[in-house]
mmCIF file of C-alpha atoms and ligand atoms in Angstrom:
data_model
loop_
_atom_site.group_PDB
_atom_site.id
_atom_site.type_symbol
_atom_site.label_atom_id
_atom_site.label_comp_id
_atom_site.label_asym_id
_atom_site.label_seq_id
_atom_site.Cartn_x
_atom_site.Cartn_y
_atom_site.Cartn_z
ATOM 1 C CA MET A 1 0.045 0.133 -0.231
ATOM 2 C CA ALA A 2 1.037 3.319 -1.026
ATOM 3 C CA PRO A 3 1.966 5.776 2.330
ATOM 4 C CA ALA A 4 -1.299 7.206 3.236
ATOM 5 C CA ALA A 5 -2.117 10.798 4.408
ATOM 6 C CA GLY A 6 -0.839 10.000 7.575
ATOM 7 C CA ASP A 7 1.448 7.690 7.268
ATOM 8 C CA HIS A 8 5.223 9.634 8.563
ATOM 9 C CA ALA A 9 2.704 12.412 9.183
ATOM 10 C CA ALA A 10 5.307 14.313 11.618
ATOM 11 C CA LEU A 11 7.921 13.660 8.452
ATOM 12 C CA ARG A 12 5.431 15.468 6.138
ATOM 13 C CA ALA A 13 4.830 17.808 8.174
ATOM 14 C CA ASP A 14 8.652 18.702 9.371
ATOM 15 C CA VAL A 15 8.908 18.944 5.472
ATOM 16 C CA ARG A 16 6.493 20.994 4.754
ATOM 17 C CA ARG A 17 7.168 23.634 7.372
ATOM 18 C CA PHE A 18 10.695 23.781 5.838
ATOM 19 C CA LEU A 19 9.766 24.553 2.080
ATOM 20 C CA ALA A 20 7.178 26.877 3.117
ATOM 21 C CA GLU A 21 9.973 28.735 4.856
ATOM 22 C CA GLU A 22 11.598 28.635 1.980
ATOM 23 C CA VAL A 23 9.332 29.793 0.182
ATOM 24 C CA THR A 24 8.964 32.944 2.105
ATOM 25 C CA ALA A 25 12.276 33.537 2.752
ATOM 26 C CA GLY A 26 13.061 33.843 -1.299
ATOM 27 C CA GLY A 27 15.301 30.427 -0.881
ATOM 28 C CA PHE A 28 13.457 29.041 -4.393
ATOM 29 C CA VAL A 29 10.694 30.107 -6.442
ATOM 30 C CA PRO A 30 8.711 27.168 -7.217
ATOM 31 C CA LYS A 31 8.636 25.262 -10.706
ATOM 32 C CA ILE A 32 7.400 22.782 -12.263
ATOM 33 C CA ASP A 33 9.683 19.896 -13.448
ATOM 34 C CA SER A 34 11.862 21.589 -10.664
ATOM 35 C CA TRP A 35 13.737 18.047 -10.657
ATOM 36 C CA VAL A 36 14.893 19.386 -14.518
ATOM 37 C CA ARG A 37 14.803 22.609 -13.849
ATOM 38 C CA GLY A 38 15.888 23.635 -10.763
ATOM 39 C CA PHE A 39 19.356 24.158 -9.718
ATOM 40 C CA SER A 40 20.426 25.337 -6.670
ATOM 41 C CA ARG A 41 23.243 23.589 -4.580
ATOM 42 C CA GLU A 42 22.907 25.947 -2.034
ATOM 43 C CA PHE A 43 18.506 24.847 -1.255
ATOM 44 C CA THR A 44 20.754 21.036 -1.633
ATOM 45 C CA ARG A 45 22.964 21.440 1.578
ATOM 46 C CA ARG A 46 20.122 23.250 3.049
ATOM 47 C CA LEU A 47 18.320 20.155 2.942
ATOM 48 C CA ALA A 48 20.852 17.388 3.738
ATOM 49 C CA ALA A 49 21.410 19.956 6.180
ATOM 50 C CA ARG A 50 17.960 18.285 7.688
ATOM 51 C CA GLY A 51 18.621 14.942 6.513
ATOM 52 C CA TRP A 52 17.024 14.891 2.988
ATOM 53 C CA VAL A 53 19.863 13.948 0.699
ATOM 54 C CA GLY A 54 20.806 10.826 0.505
ATOM 55 C CA MET A 55 18.238 9.501 3.553
ATOM 56 C CA THR A 56 18.846 5.444 2.719
ATOM 57 C CA VAL A 57 22.445 5.609 3.002
ATOM 58 C CA PRO A 58 23.301 4.077 5.898
ATOM 59 C CA GLY A 59 25.056 5.168 8.587
ATOM 60 C CA ARG A 60 28.651 3.624 8.052
ATOM 61 C CA PHE A 61 28.892 6.213 5.482
ATOM 62 C CA GLY A 62 27.532 9.202 6.927
ATOM 63 C CA GLY A 63 23.086 8.608 6.344
ATOM 64 C CA ALA A 64 20.923 8.246 8.626
ATOM 65 C CA GLY A 65 19.859 5.003 6.955
ATOM 66 C CA ARG A 66 15.584 5.703 7.115
ATOM 67 C CA SER A 67 13.610 3.563 4.959
ATOM 68 C CA HIS A 68 12.607 4.088 1.574
ATOM 69 C CA ARG A 69 9.199 4.561 2.494
ATOM 70 C CA GLU A 70 10.003 7.794 4.213
ATOM 71 C CA ARG A 71 12.384 8.818 1.181
ATOM 72 C CA PHE A 72 8.994 8.771 -0.426
ATOM 73 C CA VAL A 73 7.079 11.084 1.544
ATOM 74 C CA VAL A 74 10.724 13.949 1.102
ATOM 75 C CA ALA A 75 10.788 13.332 -2.224
ATOM 76 C CA GLU A 76 6.552 13.479 -3.058
ATOM 77 C CA GLU A 77 7.212 16.919 -0.819
ATOM 78 C CA LEU A 78 9.603 17.955 -2.571
ATOM 79 C CA LEU A 79 8.632 17.350 -6.403
ATOM 80 C CA ALA A 80 4.305 18.617 -4.926
ATOM 81 C CA ALA A 81 6.556 22.723 -3.589
ATOM 82 C CA GLY A 82 8.029 22.316 -7.097
ATOM 83 C CA ALA A 83 11.607 22.978 -5.076
ATOM 84 C CA PRO A 84 14.694 22.679 -6.899
ATOM 85 C CA VAL A 85 15.961 19.231 -6.099
ATOM 86 C CA LEU A 86 18.741 18.592 -9.664
ATOM 87 C CA ALA A 87 21.941 19.438 -7.895
ATOM 88 C CA HIS A 88 21.525 16.002 -5.939
ATOM 89 C CA TRP A 89 18.479 14.112 -7.780
ATOM 90 C CA ALA A 90 20.534 11.924 -9.954
ATOM 91 C CA ALA A 91 22.079 12.025 -7.333
ATOM 92 C CA GLU A 92 19.799 10.442 -4.662
ATOM 93 C CA ARG A 93 18.052 8.372 -7.054
ATOM 94 C CA GLN A 94 19.905 6.423 -8.855
ATOM 95 C CA VAL A 95 23.709 7.285 -7.588
ATOM 96 C CA ALA A 96 24.047 6.027 -4.168
ATOM 97 C CA PRO A 97 21.548 2.888 -4.913
ATOM 98 C CA MET A 98 24.241 1.805 -7.417
ATOM 99 C CA LEU A 99 26.939 2.529 -5.620
ATOM 100 C CA LEU A 100 25.698 0.578 -2.376
ATOM 101 C CA ARG A 101 25.010 -2.480 -4.651
ATOM 102 C CA ILE A 102 27.508 -2.690 -6.827
ATOM 103 C CA GLY A 103 30.492 0.058 -5.667
ATOM 104 C CA THR A 104 33.770 -0.668 -4.671
ATOM 105 C CA GLU A 105 34.251 -0.582 -0.677
ATOM 106 C CA GLU A 106 36.672 2.611 -1.648
ATOM 107 C CA GLN A 107 34.237 4.037 -3.663
ATOM 108 C CA GLN A 108 31.348 3.841 -1.547
ATOM 109 C CA HIS A 109 33.601 5.683 1.365
ATOM 110 C CA ARG A 110 34.603 8.063 -0.870
ATOM 111 C CA LEU A 111 31.720 8.839 -2.471
ATOM 112 C CA LEU A 112 28.259 8.137 -0.392
ATOM 113 C CA PRO A 113 29.481 10.904 2.498
ATOM 114 C CA GLY A 114 29.666 13.949 -0.112
ATOM 115 C CA ILE A 115 26.310 12.987 -1.602
ATOM 116 C CA VAL A 116 24.419 12.492 1.580
ATOM 117 C CA ARG A 117 25.983 16.541 2.709
ATOM 118 C CA GLY A 118 24.211 17.133 -0.561
ATOM 119 C CA GLU A 119 28.371 18.221 -1.526
ATOM 120 C CA LEU A 120 28.807 16.191 -4.676
ATOM 121 C CA CYS A 121 26.569 16.473 -8.114
ATOM 122 C CA PHE A 122 26.332 13.288 -10.755
ATOM 123 C CA ALA A 123 24.741 13.347 -13.750
ATOM 124 C CA ILE A 124 23.928 10.582 -16.332
ATOM 125 C CA GLY A 125 25.722 9.798 -18.785
ATOM 126 C CA LEU A 126 23.924 7.603 -21.144
ATOM 127 C CA SER A 127 22.138 9.185 -24.721
ATOM 128 C CA GLU A 128 25.269 9.892 -27.872
ATOM 129 C CA PRO A 129 24.036 12.472 -30.355
ATOM 130 C CA ASP A 130 23.178 8.602 -32.972
ATOM 131 C CA SER A 131 22.660 6.775 -29.780
ATOM 132 C CA GLY A 132 19.614 7.572 -28.127
ATOM 133 C CA SER A 133 16.418 4.608 -27.513
ATOM 134 C CA ASP A 134 18.786 2.472 -29.249
ATOM 135 C CA LEU A 135 21.605 2.705 -26.179
ATOM 136 C CA ALA A 136 23.504 -0.207 -26.907
ATOM 137 C CA SER A 137 24.843 1.734 -30.159
ATOM 138 C CA VAL A 138 27.039 3.758 -28.034
ATOM 139 C CA ARG A 139 30.111 5.224 -29.692
ATOM 140 C CA THR A 140 31.879 6.412 -26.163
ATOM 141 C CA LYS A 141 34.819 4.220 -26.033
ATOM 142 C CA ALA A 142 37.474 3.802 -23.648
ATOM 143 C CA ALA A 143 40.665 1.913 -24.288
ATOM 144 C CA ARG A 144 42.991 0.602 -22.038
ATOM 145 C CA VAL A 145 45.757 2.117 -20.980
ATOM 146 C CA GLU A 146 48.129 1.739 -17.893
ATOM 147 C CA GLY A 147 46.465 2.225 -14.596
ATOM 148 C CA GLY A 148 43.423 3.061 -16.004
ATOM 149 C CA TRP A 149 41.118 3.503 -19.174
ATOM 150 C CA GLU A 150 41.606 6.030 -22.439
ATOM 151 C CA LEU A 151 38.130 8.213 -22.810
ATOM 152 C CA THR A 152 36.715 9.146 -26.029
ATOM 153 C CA GLY A 153 32.865 10.426 -27.661
ATOM 154 C CA GLN A 154 30.168 12.794 -26.891
ATOM 155 C CA LYS A 155 27.606 12.391 -24.982
ATOM 156 C CA VAL A 156 24.647 14.684 -25.340
ATOM 157 C CA TRP A 157 21.150 15.628 -23.414
ATOM 158 C CA THR A 158 23.305 15.239 -20.310
ATOM 159 C CA SER A 159 20.794 16.682 -17.130
ATOM 160 C CA ALA A 160 23.087 19.135 -15.394
ATOM 161 C CA GLY A 161 26.184 18.450 -16.959
ATOM 162 C CA HIS A 162 27.125 21.243 -17.403
ATOM 163 C CA HIS A 163 26.839 21.462 -13.474
ATOM 164 C CA ALA A 164 28.241 17.525 -12.140
ATOM 165 C CA ASP A 165 31.276 17.330 -10.486
ATOM 166 C CA TYR A 166 30.774 13.510 -11.732
ATOM 167 C CA MET A 167 29.191 11.653 -14.814
ATOM 168 C CA PHE A 168 28.447 8.621 -15.193
ATOM 169 C CA VAL A 169 29.036 7.328 -18.596
ATOM 170 C CA LEU A 170 27.909 4.690 -20.043
ATOM 171 C CA CYS A 171 30.968 3.707 -22.312
ATOM 172 C CA ARG A 172 32.428 -0.140 -24.999
ATOM 173 C CA THR A 173 35.350 -1.357 -23.622
ATOM 174 C CA SER A 174 35.449 -4.466 -26.200
ATOM 175 C CA GLU A 175 34.172 -4.870 -28.850
ATOM 176 C CA SER A 176 31.682 -7.656 -28.880
ATOM 177 C CA ALA A 177 29.359 -9.625 -32.347
ATOM 178 C CA GLN A 178 27.008 -10.076 -29.366
ATOM 179 C CA ARG A 179 26.536 -5.443 -28.988
ATOM 180 C CA HIS A 180 24.646 -5.959 -25.621
ATOM 181 C CA GLU A 181 28.339 -6.775 -24.368
ATOM 182 C CA GLY A 182 31.370 -4.964 -24.126
ATOM 183 C CA LEU A 183 29.890 -2.297 -22.127
ATOM 184 C CA SER A 184 31.550 -0.475 -19.109
ATOM 185 C CA GLN A 185 30.278 1.981 -16.601
ATOM 186 C CA LEU A 186 33.296 4.517 -16.123
ATOM 187 C CA MET A 187 33.089 7.213 -13.551
ATOM 188 C CA VAL A 188 34.420 10.432 -15.159
ATOM 189 C CA THR A 189 35.503 14.024 -13.436
ATOM 190 C CA MET A 190 33.754 16.471 -14.806
ATOM 191 C CA THR A 191 37.249 18.828 -13.951
ATOM 192 C CA ALA A 192 39.599 16.284 -15.541
ATOM 193 C CA GLU A 193 41.794 17.493 -18.523
ATOM 194 C CA GLY A 194 40.105 16.583 -21.619
ATOM 195 C CA VAL A 195 36.207 17.341 -20.701
ATOM 196 C CA THR A 196 33.994 19.753 -22.187
ATOM 197 C CA ALA A 197 30.716 20.681 -20.957
ATOM 198 C CA ARG A 198 27.967 22.798 -23.353
ATOM 199 C CA PRO A 199 24.973 23.715 -21.714
ATOM 200 C CA ILE A 200 22.050 23.614 -24.331
ATOM 201 C CA PRO A 201 19.661 26.493 -24.457
ATOM 202 C CA THR A 202 15.709 24.876 -24.749
ATOM 203 C CA MET A 203 12.795 26.342 -25.134
ATOM 204 C CA SER A 204 12.109 27.902 -22.096
ATOM 205 C CA GLY A 205 15.252 30.070 -22.745
ATOM 206 C CA GLU A 206 17.135 27.943 -19.614
ATOM 207 C CA ALA A 207 20.070 25.282 -20.550
ATOM 208 C CA GLU A 208 18.985 22.545 -17.947
ATOM 209 C CA PHE A 209 21.563 19.616 -20.150
ATOM 210 C CA ALA A 210 24.325 20.133 -21.872
ATOM 211 C CA GLU A 211 26.136 17.686 -24.318
ATOM 212 C CA VAL A 212 29.855 16.942 -23.450
ATOM 213 C CA PHE A 213 33.053 16.047 -25.170
ATOM 214 C CA PHE A 214 35.806 13.962 -24.213
ATOM 215 C CA ASP A 215 39.252 13.759 -25.703
ATOM 216 C CA ARG A 216 41.096 11.176 -24.390
ATOM 217 C CA VAL A 217 39.716 11.167 -20.663
ATOM 218 C CA PHE A 218 41.779 9.374 -18.954
ATOM 219 C CA VAL A 219 39.366 7.185 -15.984
ATOM 220 C CA PRO A 220 41.563 5.772 -12.944
ATOM 221 C CA ASP A 221 40.993 1.555 -12.356
ATOM 222 C CA SER A 222 39.359 3.332 -9.316
ATOM 223 C CA ASP A 223 37.111 4.870 -10.972
ATOM 224 C CA VAL A 224 35.389 2.042 -13.232
ATOM 225 C CA ILE A 225 31.552 1.668 -11.605
ATOM 226 C CA GLY A 226 31.050 -2.432 -11.031
ATOM 227 C CA ASP A 227 32.049 -4.922 -13.373
ATOM 228 C CA VAL A 228 33.984 -4.310 -16.778
ATOM 229 C CA GLY A 229 31.717 -5.577 -19.799
ATOM 230 C CA ARG A 230 28.458 -5.187 -17.557
ATOM 231 C CA GLY A 231 28.196 -2.016 -17.947
ATOM 232 C CA TRP A 232 24.184 -3.101 -19.850
ATOM 233 C CA GLU A 233 23.484 -5.221 -17.565
ATOM 234 C CA GLN A 234 24.059 -2.401 -14.451
ATOM 235 C CA VAL A 235 22.552 0.508 -17.152
ATOM 236 C CA THR A 236 19.013 -1.473 -16.929
ATOM 237 C CA ARG A 237 19.076 -1.682 -13.640
ATOM 238 C CA GLU A 238 19.928 2.032 -13.175
ATOM 239 C CA LEU A 239 17.267 2.513 -15.952
ATOM 240 C CA GLY A 240 14.773 0.884 -13.487
ATOM 241 C CA TRP A 241 15.854 3.140 -10.681
ATOM 242 C CA GLU A 242 15.881 5.789 -12.672
ATOM 243 C CA ARG A 243 12.010 5.193 -14.345
ATOM 244 C CA ASN A 244 9.948 4.473 -11.257
ATOM 245 C CA GLY A 245 9.155 7.375 -8.421
ATOM 246 C CA PRO A 246 7.001 10.353 -7.966
ATOM 247 C CA ASP A 247 9.223 12.734 -10.778
ATOM 248 C CA ARG A 248 7.455 10.437 -13.028
ATOM 249 C CA TYR A 249 3.480 11.681 -12.195
ATOM 250 C CA LEU A 250 4.088 14.720 -9.994
ATOM 251 C CA SER A 251 6.856 16.817 -12.414
ATOM 252 C CA THR A 252 3.036 19.428 -13.610
ATOM 253 C CA TYR A 253 2.635 19.077 -9.543
ATOM 254 C CA PRO A 254 2.129 22.233 -8.361
ATOM 255 C CA LEU A 255 -0.109 23.751 -11.192
ATOM 256 C CA LEU A 256 -2.524 20.728 -10.304
ATOM 257 C CA ALA A 257 -2.456 21.936 -6.652
ATOM 258 C CA ARG A 258 -3.551 25.740 -8.273
ATOM 259 C CA PHE A 259 -5.840 24.545 -10.066
ATOM 260 C CA PHE A 260 -7.164 22.023 -7.303
ATOM 261 C CA ALA A 261 -7.470 24.894 -4.905
ATOM 262 C CA LEU A 262 -10.173 27.444 -7.712
ATOM 263 C CA GLU A 263 -13.026 27.411 -6.384
ATOM 264 C CA ASP A 264 -15.855 26.292 -8.938
ATOM 265 C CA ALA A 265 -18.262 23.965 -8.987
ATOM 266 C CA CYS A 266 -17.690 23.724 -13.254
ATOM 267 C CA LEU A 267 -14.260 22.107 -12.432
ATOM 268 C CA ALA A 268 -14.935 18.675 -10.421
ATOM 269 C CA ALA A 269 -15.189 16.216 -12.300
ATOM 270 C CA VAL A 270 -12.030 17.629 -13.925
ATOM 271 C CA LYS A 271 -10.597 17.351 -10.465
ATOM 272 C CA GLY A 272 -11.795 14.422 -9.852
ATOM 273 C CA GLN A 273 -10.281 12.988 -13.361
ATOM 274 C CA LEU A 274 -7.420 14.109 -12.362
ATOM 275 C CA ALA A 275 -7.432 13.080 -8.711
ATOM 276 C CA ALA A 276 -8.286 9.810 -9.481
ATOM 277 C CA ARG A 277 -5.487 8.548 -11.275
ATOM 278 C CA LEU A 278 -2.823 10.464 -9.220
ATOM 279 C CA LEU A 279 -4.014 8.549 -6.839
ATOM 280 C CA ALA A 280 -3.264 5.363 -8.479
ATOM 281 C CA LEU A 281 -0.037 6.061 -9.452
ATOM 282 C CA ARG A 282 1.479 6.869 -6.402
ATOM 283 C CA ALA A 283 -0.050 3.013 -5.943
ATOM 284 C CA LEU A 284 1.576 1.479 -8.513
ATOM 285 C CA THR A 285 4.861 4.109 -8.472
ATOM 286 C CA PHE A 286 5.568 2.973 -4.341
ATOM 287 C CA GLU A 287 4.728 -1.119 -4.973
ATOM 288 C CA VAL A 288 7.265 -0.771 -7.521
ATOM 289 C CA MET A 289 10.011 0.580 -5.517
ATOM 290 C CA GLU A 290 9.260 -1.811 -2.898
ATOM 291 C CA ARG A 291 9.948 -4.052 -5.360
ATOM 292 C CA SER A 292 12.775 -3.264 -6.088
ATOM 293 C CA GLN A 293 14.025 -3.304 -2.279
ATOM 294 C CA ALA A 294 12.760 -6.930 -2.231
ATOM 295 C CA GLY A 295 15.161 -8.124 -4.773
ATOM 296 C CA LEU A 296 12.587 -8.829 -7.456
ATOM 297 C CA ASP A 297 12.946 -7.608 -10.794
ATOM 298 C CA PHE A 298 11.697 -4.989 -11.580
ATOM 299 C CA ALA A 299 12.127 -3.823 -15.057
ATOM 300 C CA ALA A 300 9.360 -3.899 -16.700
ATOM 301 C CA GLU A 301 7.485 -1.926 -13.590
ATOM 302 C CA ALA A 302 9.321 0.434 -13.530
ATOM 303 C CA ALA A 303 8.662 1.168 -17.438
ATOM 304 C CA LEU A 304 5.322 0.970 -17.018
ATOM 305 C CA ALA A 305 4.559 2.540 -14.471
ATOM 306 C CA LYS A 306 7.427 5.713 -16.180
ATOM 307 C CA ASP A 307 4.617 5.097 -18.833
ATOM 308 C CA ALA A 308 1.293 5.416 -17.297
ATOM 309 C CA GLY A 309 3.556 8.447 -15.155
ATOM 310 C CA THR A 310 4.414 10.483 -18.058
ATOM 311 C CA THR A 311 1.132 10.249 -20.239
ATOM 312 C CA PHE A 312 -1.221 11.448 -16.529
ATOM 313 C CA GLU A 313 1.270 14.900 -16.857
ATOM 314 C CA GLN A 314 0.601 15.034 -20.777
ATOM 315 C CA ASP A 315 -2.678 14.679 -20.222
ATOM 316 C CA SER A 316 -2.989 16.553 -17.020
ATOM 317 C CA VAL A 317 -1.351 19.947 -19.108
ATOM 318 C CA GLU A 318 -3.492 19.382 -21.731
ATOM 319 C CA LEU A 319 -7.110 19.427 -19.664
ATOM 320 C CA ILE A 320 -6.069 22.062 -17.719
ATOM 321 C CA ARG A 321 -5.186 24.309 -19.569
ATOM 322 C CA ARG A 322 -9.452 23.233 -21.824
ATOM 323 C CA ALA A 323 -10.986 23.090 -18.981
ATOM 324 C CA LEU A 324 -9.899 26.533 -17.611
ATOM 325 C CA GLY A 325 -9.863 27.937 -21.623
ATOM 326 C CA SER A 326 -9.211 32.084 -21.617
ATOM 327 C CA ALA A 327 -10.353 32.492 -17.746
ATOM 328 C CA VAL A 328 -6.985 31.368 -16.707
ATOM 329 C CA SER A 329 -6.217 34.876 -17.782
ATOM 330 C CA ASP A 330 -7.801 35.647 -13.674
ATOM 331 C CA HIS A 331 -5.027 32.981 -11.726
ATOM 332 C CA PRO A 332 -2.159 34.638 -13.122
ATOM 333 C CA GLU A 333 0.252 32.577 -10.924
ATOM 334 C CA LEU A 334 -1.374 28.732 -12.731
ATOM 335 C CA GLU A 335 -1.151 30.455 -15.420
ATOM 336 C CA ALA A 336 2.604 30.936 -15.463
ATOM 337 C CA HIS A 337 2.971 26.694 -14.690
ATOM 338 C CA LEU A 338 0.209 26.314 -17.200
ATOM 339 C CA ARG A 339 2.390 27.975 -19.773
ATOM 340 C CA ALA A 340 5.807 26.396 -18.340
ATOM 341 C CA ALA A 341 3.731 23.190 -18.803
ATOM 342 C CA GLN A 342 2.679 23.423 -22.485
ATOM 343 C CA ILE A 343 6.787 23.856 -22.638
ATOM 344 C CA ALA A 344 7.998 20.964 -20.910
ATOM 345 C CA SER A 345 5.329 18.675 -21.947
ATOM 346 C CA SER A 346 6.620 16.950 -24.815
ATOM 347 C CA THR A 347 9.633 15.699 -23.309
ATOM 348 C CA PHE A 348 8.315 13.699 -20.696
ATOM 349 C CA THR A 349 7.744 10.954 -22.300
ATOM 350 C CA LEU A 350 10.870 11.591 -23.903
ATOM 351 C CA ARG A 351 13.352 11.667 -21.158
ATOM 352 C CA GLY A 352 14.324 8.204 -18.722
ATOM 353 C CA GLY A 353 13.056 6.027 -22.133
ATOM 354 C CA THR A 354 10.806 6.005 -24.874
ATOM 355 C CA THR A 355 6.969 5.598 -24.543
ATOM 356 C CA GLU A 356 7.824 3.465 -28.138
ATOM 357 C CA MET A 357 10.795 1.777 -25.794
ATOM 358 C CA LEU A 358 8.914 1.416 -22.607
ATOM 359 C CA ARG A 359 6.260 -0.500 -24.064
ATOM 360 C CA THR A 360 9.201 -2.434 -26.151
ATOM 361 C CA VAL A 361 10.253 -3.206 -22.542
ATOM 362 C CA THR A 362 7.864 -4.139 -21.436
ATOM 363 C CA ALA A 363 7.028 -6.248 -23.725
ATOM 364 C CA ARG A 364 10.581 -8.259 -23.498
ATOM 365 C CA GLN A 365 10.147 -8.548 -20.043
ATOM 366 C CA LEU A 366 7.040 -9.988 -19.269
ATOM 367 C CA VAL A 367 7.470 -12.552 -22.094
ATOM 368 C CA ASN A 368 10.742 -13.689 -20.662
ATOM 369 C CA ARG A 369 9.513 -13.886 -16.676
HETATM 370 C C1 LIG B 401 14.764 17.229 -20.686
HETATM 371 C C2 LIG B 401 15.513 15.434 -21.295
HETATM 372 C C3 LIG B 401 16.517 15.156 -20.391
HETATM 373 C C4 LIG B 401 17.285 14.435 -20.131
HETATM 374 N N1 LIG B 401 18.192 13.597 -19.588
HETATM 375 C C5 LIG B 401 19.393 12.445 -20.628
HETATM 376 C C6 LIG B 401 20.075 12.852 -19.310
HETATM 377 O O1 LIG B 401 20.904 12.822 -18.574
HETATM 378 N N2 LIG B 401 21.565 12.171 -19.676
HETATM 379 C C7 LIG B 401 20.797 11.074 -20.697
HETATM 380 O O2 LIG B 401 21.792 9.790 -20.801
HETATM 381 N N3 LIG B 401 19.721 11.943 -22.042
HETATM 382 C C8 LIG B 401 19.438 12.804 -20.562
HETATM 383 N N4 LIG B 401 18.358 12.899 -21.763
HETATM 384 C C9 LIG B 401 17.811 12.531 -23.041
HETATM 385 C C10 LIG B 401 16.833 11.091 -23.640
HETATM 386 O O3 LIG B 401 17.292 9.463 -22.453
HETATM 387 C C11 LIG B 401 16.687 10.552 -24.746
HETATM 388 O O4 LIG B 401 15.743 11.598 -25.402
HETATM 389 C C12 LIG B 401 15.442 9.575 -25.188
HETATM 390 O O5 LIG B 401 16.377 8.319 -24.288
HETATM 391 C C13 LIG B 401 15.242 9.252 -26.661
HETATM 392 O O6 LIG B 401 16.258 9.120 -27.563
HETATM 393 P P1 LIG B 401 17.109 10.619 -28.991
HETATM 394 O O7 LIG B 401 16.299 11.643 -28.117
HETATM 395 O O8 LIG B 401 17.683 9.642 -29.002
HETATM 396 O O9 LIG B 401 14.791 9.477 -29.763
HETATM 397 P P2 LIG B 401 15.845 8.547 -30.680
HETATM 398 O O10 LIG B 401 15.876 7.052 -30.113
HETATM 399 O O11 LIG B 401 15.240 9.047 -32.169
HETATM 400 O O12 LIG B 401 13.808 7.964 -31.126
HETATM 401 C C14 LIG B 401 12.929 8.869 -32.074
HETATM 402 C C15 LIG B 401 11.445 8.999 -31.921
HETATM 403 O O13 LIG B 401 11.478 7.786 -32.598
HETATM 404 C C16 LIG B 401 10.999 6.619 -31.445
HETATM 405 N N5 LIG B 401 12.102 5.634 -31.833
HETATM 406 C C17 LIG B 401 13.115 5.155 -31.412
HETATM 407 N N6 LIG B 401 13.405 3.511 -32.065
HETATM 408 C C18 LIG B 401 12.754 3.748 -31.653
HETATM 409 C C19 LIG B 401 12.164 1.527 -32.017
HETATM 410 N N7 LIG B 401 13.245 0.288 -32.186
HETATM 411 N N8 LIG B 401 11.180 1.231 -32.349
HETATM 412 C C20 LIG B 401 9.329 2.655 -32.030
HETATM 413 N N9 LIG B 401 10.135 3.456 -32.300
HETATM 414 C C21 LIG B 401 11.356 3.890 -31.772
HETATM 415 C C22 LIG B 401 11.413 7.255 -30.817
HETATM 416 O O14 LIG B 401 10.828 6.905 -29.249
HETATM 417 C C23 LIG B 401 10.920 8.568 -30.322
HETATM 418 O O15 LIG B 401 9.587 9.260 -30.824
HETATM 419 C C24 LIG B 401 17.262 13.379 -22.236
HETATM 420 C C25 LIG B 401 16.343 14.066 -22.533
HETATM 421 C C26 LIG B 401 15.782 15.286 -22.358
HETATM 422 C C27 LIG B 401 13.962 15.512 -22.766
#
């Protein structure tokens, strides 16, 4: 069962109070899609000081070892408030769980405490100019050199790539007749010689992602993530974490919250429709999270949840636009969120895997189960 409103009520109330104080003090301006469009290292550090970054990291690595249910509650509140969480989102969502599962003891001690303190920003380097949906076709290559690997190639659409301290890069480390073999994950230090990150401006006028070039970048053996040659298997699991979370159905919530607050009986049917879908998605996402925590296979369920969640996000923008029509201009704050949501809307079903690819993943996984 997804957490009820009363679950971890004290924690939820604490986070809400903190966020309200932040808004009042000008700590942030609420945005839709804030996990992609809201970057603030200062906010992340203030959040970390409360113990709300890397919450499930065990005490021996500086974390509080709190439950995944508590983490879910905090994530919901941050997204619902439109708080700027991009600086730690990848670290929190997939890097910390990966390091805990497949990182070396040395990597865990070196990186996890910095994540928990909100000091380290990570980017995820999968997509390339000619390789998005067909990820196994990545051309970025690493050649074996003394003490490590020499990396050459290019990534694109890398969220926070121009802000990050480190990037997890999927690359080819050996040629193989089987294209899913011979791939590995390397952690690149973004200040290393040969790394260039250029922000890509978007229609919104912001630059939320970057293109990143690697020109013979040296990556020491100590920064290989997991096993050389098992990159595909590792990334598949990582994508499960990336795809299943409240960020896949709450991106437009600041807009929804303002819509729900309008007192107009004519809007009741649309409100009911949105609320019902939202609650169902929340329950689904929570169940998939529990499945992943139980060590069960969850790639198909995560793909399904992402498909359903991001379709809802897109529908929510359109339903609200149609329900309000020209009356939207009576509500300036809501109108601003609606405009931003309309611009971002097409990206909801692209990032993290397109709808077509998710349905393919789901079908393949279920057939093979
Ligand atoms: C806001 C945002 C943030 C992003 N952040 C990151 C990031 O941090 N790191 C990262 O690595 N990437 C990131 N991406 C990239 C994202 O993962 C890719 O855009 C996505 O995987 C699709 O790849 P593509 O753009 O190359 O499109 P393509 O793969 O070229 O697909 C184009 C269209 O063709 C369809 N298509 C392709 N192949 C098939 C097929 N076999 N069957 C049916 N239909 C198919 C797709 O569904 C899509 O509709 C981000 C993208 C966005 C929009």
